[in-house]
GROMACS .gro file of C-alpha atoms in nm:
model
  288
    1UNK     CA    1  12.623  11.002  12.257
    2UNK     CA    2  12.335  11.006  12.002
    3UNK     CA    3  12.403  11.177  11.673
    4UNK     CA    4  12.166  11.394  11.478
    5UNK     CA    5  12.017  11.261  11.156
    6UNK     CA    6  12.031  11.448  10.825
    7UNK     CA    7  11.706  11.622  10.918
    8UNK     CA    8  11.875  11.775  11.223
    9UNK     CA    9  11.667  11.569  11.465
   10UNK     CA   10  11.787  11.320  11.722
   11UNK     CA   11  11.695  10.957  11.641
   12UNK     CA   12  11.450  10.950  11.933
   13UNK     CA   13  11.282  11.265  11.808
   14UNK     CA   14  11.245  11.118  11.459
   15UNK     CA   15  11.085  10.806  11.602
   16UNK     CA   16  10.840  11.013  11.804
   17UNK     CA   17  10.741  11.226  11.502
   18UNK     CA   18  10.708  10.915  11.284
   19UNK     CA   19  10.487  10.734  11.535
   20UNK     CA   20  10.266  11.042  11.567
   21UNK     CA   21  10.219  11.049  11.189
   22UNK     CA   22  10.155  10.672  11.182
   23UNK     CA   23   9.889  10.712  11.451
   24UNK     CA   24   9.700  10.966  11.240
   25UNK     CA   25   9.727  10.743  10.932
   26UNK     CA   26   9.627  10.426  11.117
   27UNK     CA   27   9.329  10.562  11.313
   28UNK     CA   28   9.089  10.540  11.014
   29UNK     CA   29   9.225  10.191  10.940
   30UNK     CA   30   9.153  10.085  11.299
   31UNK     CA   31   8.803  10.235  11.269
   32UNK     CA   32   8.743  10.026  10.955
   33UNK     CA   33   8.881   9.712  11.120
   34UNK     CA   34   8.658   9.750  11.426
   35UNK     CA   35   8.351   9.821  11.213
   36UNK     CA   36   8.406   9.501  11.012
   37UNK     CA   37   8.499   9.275  11.302
   38UNK     CA   38   8.877   9.251  11.260
   39UNK     CA   39   9.051   9.181  11.589
   40UNK     CA   40   9.391   9.261  11.742
   41UNK     CA   41   9.556   8.923  11.664
   42UNK     CA   42   9.472   8.962  11.295
   43UNK     CA   43   9.605   9.318  11.281
   44UNK     CA   44   9.915   9.213  11.473
   45UNK     CA   45   9.985   8.933  11.226
   46UNK     CA   46   9.927   9.171  10.933
   47UNK     CA   47  10.170   9.429  11.074
   48UNK     CA   48  10.433   9.158  11.130
   49UNK     CA   49  10.400   9.034  10.772
   50UNK     CA   50  10.417   9.388  10.632
   51UNK     CA   51  10.728   9.465  10.836
   52UNK     CA   52  10.899   9.157  10.697
   53UNK     CA   53  10.789   9.219  10.337
   54UNK     CA   54  10.905   9.581  10.341
   55UNK     CA   55  11.232   9.496  10.517
   56UNK     CA   56  11.313   9.236  10.253
   57UNK     CA   57  11.228   9.481   9.975
   58UNK     CA   58  11.450   9.752  10.128
   59UNK     CA   59  11.741   9.512  10.173
   60UNK     CA   60  11.714   9.383   9.818
   61UNK     CA   61  11.689   9.737   9.676
   62UNK     CA   62  11.995   9.855   9.873
   63UNK     CA   63  12.217   9.546   9.858
   64UNK     CA   64  12.086   9.343   9.566
   65UNK     CA   65  12.059   9.031   9.782
   66UNK     CA   66  11.798   8.880  10.012
   67UNK     CA   67  11.858   8.950  10.384
   68UNK     CA   68  11.933   8.680  10.639
   69UNK     CA   69  11.710   8.602  10.936
   70UNK     CA   70  11.950   8.795  11.162
   71UNK     CA   71  11.945   9.099  10.935
   72UNK     CA   72  11.564   9.095  10.926
   73UNK     CA   73  11.560   9.073  11.304
   74UNK     CA   74  11.785   9.379  11.342
   75UNK     CA   75  11.585   9.579  11.086
   76UNK     CA   76  11.234   9.498  11.216
   77UNK     CA   77  11.291   9.435  11.585
   78UNK     CA   78  11.119   9.095  11.557
   79UNK     CA   79  11.295   8.802  11.720
   80UNK     CA   80  11.448   8.528  11.507
   81UNK     CA   81  11.195   8.260  11.605
   82UNK     CA   82  10.901   8.478  11.501
   83UNK     CA   83  11.067   8.557  11.168
   84UNK     CA   84  11.153   8.193  11.098
   85UNK     CA   85  10.797   8.087  11.179
   86UNK     CA   86  10.649   8.362  10.963
   87UNK     CA   87  10.869   8.283  10.662
   88UNK     CA   88  10.749   7.920  10.673
   89UNK     CA   89  10.380   8.015  10.684
   90UNK     CA   90  10.159   7.994  10.376
   91UNK     CA   91  10.025   8.345  10.326
   92UNK     CA   92   9.699   8.443  10.165
   93UNK     CA   93   9.747   8.574   9.810
   94UNK     CA   94   9.746   8.951   9.770
   95UNK     CA   95   9.456   9.080   9.561
   96UNK     CA   96   9.555   9.198   9.215
   97UNK     CA   97   9.588   9.576   9.205
   98UNK     CA   98   9.511   9.598   8.834
   99UNK     CA   99   9.180   9.761   8.745
  100UNK     CA  100   8.913   9.498   8.685
  101UNK     CA  101   8.774   9.434   8.338
  102UNK     CA  102   8.439   9.580   8.448
  103UNK     CA  103   8.609   9.901   8.566
  104UNK     CA  104   8.804   9.934   8.241
  105UNK     CA  105   8.493   9.887   8.028
  106UNK     CA  106   8.283  10.128   8.231
  107UNK     CA  107   8.559  10.391   8.221
  108UNK     CA  108   8.579  10.372   7.841
  109UNK     CA  109   8.198  10.367   7.810
  110UNK     CA  110   8.170  10.677   8.030
  111UNK     CA  111   8.438  10.855   7.827
  112UNK     CA  112   8.272  10.776   7.496
  113UNK     CA  113   7.923  10.867   7.617
  114UNK     CA  114   8.050  11.200   7.749
  115UNK     CA  115   8.151  11.290   7.395
  116UNK     CA  116   7.831  11.137   7.251
  117UNK     CA  117   7.538  11.099   7.499
  118UNK     CA  118   7.360  10.867   7.252
  119UNK     CA  119   7.616  10.599   7.344
  120UNK     CA  120   7.465  10.568   7.693
  121UNK     CA  121   7.227  10.314   7.537
  122UNK     CA  122   7.390  10.052   7.316
  123UNK     CA  123   7.311   9.728   7.139
  124UNK     CA  124   7.468   9.454   7.350
  125UNK     CA  125   7.621   9.266   7.056
  126UNK     CA  126   7.723   9.346   6.702
  127UNK     CA  127   7.943   9.594   6.523
  128UNK     CA  128   8.036   9.935   6.662
  129UNK     CA  129   7.882  10.112   6.831
  130UNK     CA  130   7.787   9.827   7.067
  131UNK     CA  131   7.866   9.717   7.421
  132UNK     CA  132   8.050   9.418   7.278
  133UNK     CA  133   8.277   9.649   7.080
  134UNK     CA  134   8.354   9.871   7.382
  135UNK     CA  135   8.422   9.566   7.598
  136UNK     CA  136   8.661   9.425   7.339
  137UNK     CA  137   8.852   9.754   7.317
  138UNK     CA  138   8.877   9.811   7.693
  139UNK     CA  139   8.967   9.455   7.794
  140UNK     CA  140   9.171   9.385   7.479
  141UNK     CA  141   8.951   9.082   7.420
  142UNK     CA  142   9.064   8.906   7.739
  143UNK     CA  143   8.716   8.885   7.896
  144UNK     CA  144   8.387   8.805   7.721
  145UNK     CA  145   8.155   9.104   7.696
  146UNK     CA  146   7.863   8.903   7.840
  147UNK     CA  147   8.051   8.839   8.166
  148UNK     CA  148   8.144   9.208   8.195
  149UNK     CA  149   7.787   9.326   8.136
  150UNK     CA  150   7.655   9.077   8.393
  151UNK     CA  151   7.896   9.224   8.648
  152UNK     CA  152   7.796   9.584   8.570
  153UNK     CA  153   7.428   9.491   8.598
  154UNK     CA  154   7.495   9.317   8.931
  155UNK     CA  155   7.657   9.637   9.059
  156UNK     CA  156   7.363   9.848   8.935
  157UNK     CA  157   7.594  10.040   8.704
  158UNK     CA  158   7.416   9.922   8.391
  159UNK     CA  159   7.090   9.758   8.294
  160UNK     CA  160   6.978   9.556   7.996
  161UNK     CA  161   6.651   9.521   7.813
  162UNK     CA  162   6.552   9.390   7.471
  163UNK     CA  163   6.910   9.329   7.365
  164UNK     CA  164   7.035   9.673   7.467
  165UNK     CA  165   7.261   9.794   7.751
  166UNK     CA  166   7.188  10.117   7.939
  167UNK     CA  167   7.458  10.307   8.130
  168UNK     CA  168   7.337  10.386   8.484
  169UNK     CA  169   7.653  10.517   8.653
  170UNK     CA  170   7.874  10.826   8.640
  171UNK     CA  171   8.182  10.650   8.780
  172UNK     CA  172   8.298  10.302   8.876
  173UNK     CA  173   8.214  10.308   9.246
  174UNK     CA  174   8.078   9.964   9.343
  175UNK     CA  175   7.887  10.083   9.652
  176UNK     CA  176   7.674   9.768   9.657
  177UNK     CA  177   7.982   9.544   9.661
  178UNK     CA  178   8.178   9.551   9.989
  179UNK     CA  179   8.472   9.358   9.844
  180UNK     CA  180   8.493   9.601   9.553
  181UNK     CA  181   8.472   9.906   9.780
  182UNK     CA  182   8.745   9.766  10.007
  183UNK     CA  183   8.961   9.706   9.700
  184UNK     CA  184   8.913  10.069   9.596
  185UNK     CA  185   8.990  10.189   9.946
  186UNK     CA  186   9.316   9.994   9.954
  187UNK     CA  187   9.428  10.097   9.605
  188UNK     CA  188   9.334  10.466   9.620
  189UNK     CA  189   9.447  10.532   9.976
  190UNK     CA  190   9.756  10.317   9.934
  191UNK     CA  191   9.878  10.509   9.630
  192UNK     CA  192   9.800  10.842   9.799
  193UNK     CA  193  10.014  10.741  10.096
  194UNK     CA  194  10.290  10.605   9.872
  195UNK     CA  195  10.313  10.947   9.707
  196UNK     CA  196  10.324  11.125  10.044
  197UNK     CA  197  10.583  10.883  10.185
  198UNK     CA  198  10.800  10.911   9.874
  199UNK     CA  199  10.798  11.291   9.905
  200UNK     CA  200  10.872  11.276  10.279
  201UNK     CA  201  11.171  11.052  10.209
  202UNK     CA  202  11.301  11.293   9.945
  203UNK     CA  203  11.178  11.151   9.613
  204UNK     CA  204  11.301  11.344   9.309
  205UNK     CA  205  11.113  11.470   9.124
  206UNK     CA  206  10.852  11.522   9.393
  207UNK     CA  207  10.511  11.367   9.325
  208UNK     CA  208  10.190  11.571   9.323
  209UNK     CA  209  10.039  11.548   9.673
  210UNK     CA  210   9.862  11.863   9.786
  211UNK     CA  211   9.553  11.967   9.979
  212UNK     CA  212   9.382  12.284  10.100
  213UNK     CA  213   9.192  12.302  10.425
  214UNK     CA  214   9.016  12.530  10.672
  215UNK     CA  215   8.849  12.485  11.009
  216UNK     CA  216   8.585  12.693  11.187
  217UNK     CA  217   8.322  12.709  10.910
  218UNK     CA  218   7.965  12.578  10.898
  219UNK     CA  219   7.863  12.229  10.784
  220UNK     CA  220   7.662  12.392  10.503
  221UNK     CA  221   7.972  12.569  10.372
  222UNK     CA  222   8.166  12.243  10.397
  223UNK     CA  223   7.908  12.070  10.177
  224UNK     CA  224   7.902  12.362   9.930
  225UNK     CA  225   8.279  12.342   9.888
  226UNK     CA  226   8.255  11.964   9.865
  227UNK     CA  227   8.014  11.992   9.571
  228UNK     CA  228   8.239  12.249   9.403
  229UNK     CA  229   8.527  12.000   9.418
  230UNK     CA  230   8.304  11.728   9.272
  231UNK     CA  231   8.202  11.949   8.980
  232UNK     CA  232   8.559  12.058   8.898
  233UNK     CA  233   8.684  11.700   8.927
  234UNK     CA  234   8.431  11.586   8.665
  235UNK     CA  235   8.599  11.787   8.389
  236UNK     CA  236   8.952  11.694   8.495
  237UNK     CA  237   8.852  11.328   8.527
  238UNK     CA  238   8.734  11.324   8.166
  239UNK     CA  239   9.054  11.493   8.039
  240UNK     CA  240   9.281  11.258   8.236
  241UNK     CA  241   9.088  10.951   8.118
  242UNK     CA  242   9.139  11.055   7.755
  243UNK     CA  243   9.513  11.105   7.809
  244UNK     CA  244   9.547  10.769   7.984
  245UNK     CA  245   9.351  10.598   7.710
  246UNK     CA  246   9.575  10.746   7.438
  247UNK     CA  247   9.887  10.640   7.629
  248UNK     CA  248   9.747  10.291   7.687
  249UNK     CA  249   9.656  10.238   7.322
  250UNK     CA  250   9.999  10.357   7.204
  251UNK     CA  251  10.204  10.121   7.424
  252UNK     CA  252  10.280   9.752   7.401
  253UNK     CA  253  10.096   9.511   7.630
  254UNK     CA  254  10.408   9.437   7.840
  255UNK     CA  255  10.480   9.800   7.938
  256UNK     CA  256  10.507   9.812   8.319
  257UNK     CA  257  10.450  10.179   8.411
  258UNK     CA  258  10.134  10.275   8.598
  259UNK     CA  259   9.986  10.602   8.728
  260UNK     CA  260   9.687  10.688   8.947
  261UNK     CA  261   9.554  11.043   8.985
  262UNK     CA  262   9.287  11.115   9.246
  263UNK     CA  263   9.114  11.377   9.453
  264UNK     CA  264   8.948  11.357   9.792
  265UNK     CA  265   8.739  11.570  10.022
  266UNK     CA  266   8.653  11.505  10.386
  267UNK     CA  267   8.466  11.717  10.633
  268UNK     CA  268   8.310  11.666  10.974
  269UNK     CA  269   8.181  11.866  11.267
  270UNK     CA  270   8.442  11.830  11.540
  271UNK     CA  271   8.317  11.594  11.809
  272UNK     CA  272   8.407  11.638  12.175
  273UNK     CA  273   8.693  11.426  12.296
  274UNK     CA  274   8.581  11.106  12.467
  275UNK     CA  275   8.725  11.044  12.811
  276UNK     CA  276   8.949  10.736  12.821
  277UNK     CA  277   8.808  10.420  12.974
  278UNK     CA  278   8.896  10.412  13.343
  279UNK     CA  279   9.115  10.123  13.450
  280UNK     CA  280   8.960   9.894  13.714
  281UNK     CA  281   9.067   9.988  14.063
  282UNK     CA  282   9.297   9.751  14.245
  283UNK     CA  283   9.175   9.607  14.569
  284UNK     CA  284   9.426   9.596  14.848
  285UNK     CA  285   9.404   9.281  15.055
  286UNK     CA  286   9.476   9.318  15.419
  287UNK     CA  287   9.628   9.040  15.618
  288UNK     CA  288   9.427   8.944  15.922
   0.00000   0.00000   0.00000
């Protein structure tokens, strides 16, 4: 006879609730995949690899040892042959989650120019204040300032003329760079979901993960509230950036802790539900 979990729900009920939540989380991902031409076999392979990676991480965290093929099979529901084949495959490298040098430099440049608007236009090279100096501080000298400025110019976040660099952006949002935007989507949404999942699984202390919402208002009111959130975020963004910068400068280069703080807003006019695609009718053959 099935037993109830700690939550008071039967195992089957928990699975149903979990799948319903996963469906809501995955629908925007599926929309993105379809829009950019990703097909079912690719998504299927990705889900298989993620199941195996997470299962191995969970086993190692709980037991301190790597799981066997049989243990992975029991945990994921994948058969042993599939797991063995997957483990032998050469996988594509995962993109580095660390903020790019261009993002670091632009963040520091924005912070400094907020305190002193004159710094929006800087000499490219030379002593402080200069773009070279800001680039050296933000990247800790790991990337040449010329390469960073070229990247910011390519993304239309800065321009250069007569040996000077002009700030053209209010945030590092590489809208003209699909790869960069996809990287932001993965990092920002991934960390948001990690916070929500950690809280759902009982993380202590609980992480900040809140929202406020309403339905049944006009699109104009939605946009008004959207702009209010943008304005309030601007001040908080500046304060958080200063705190993160102070913490970063005070620590050694090998310190491993990381934090991401974000805000989001989404609104839409509810669309009518689309009728499901009708299955082709089956023809009944009659014997003559």
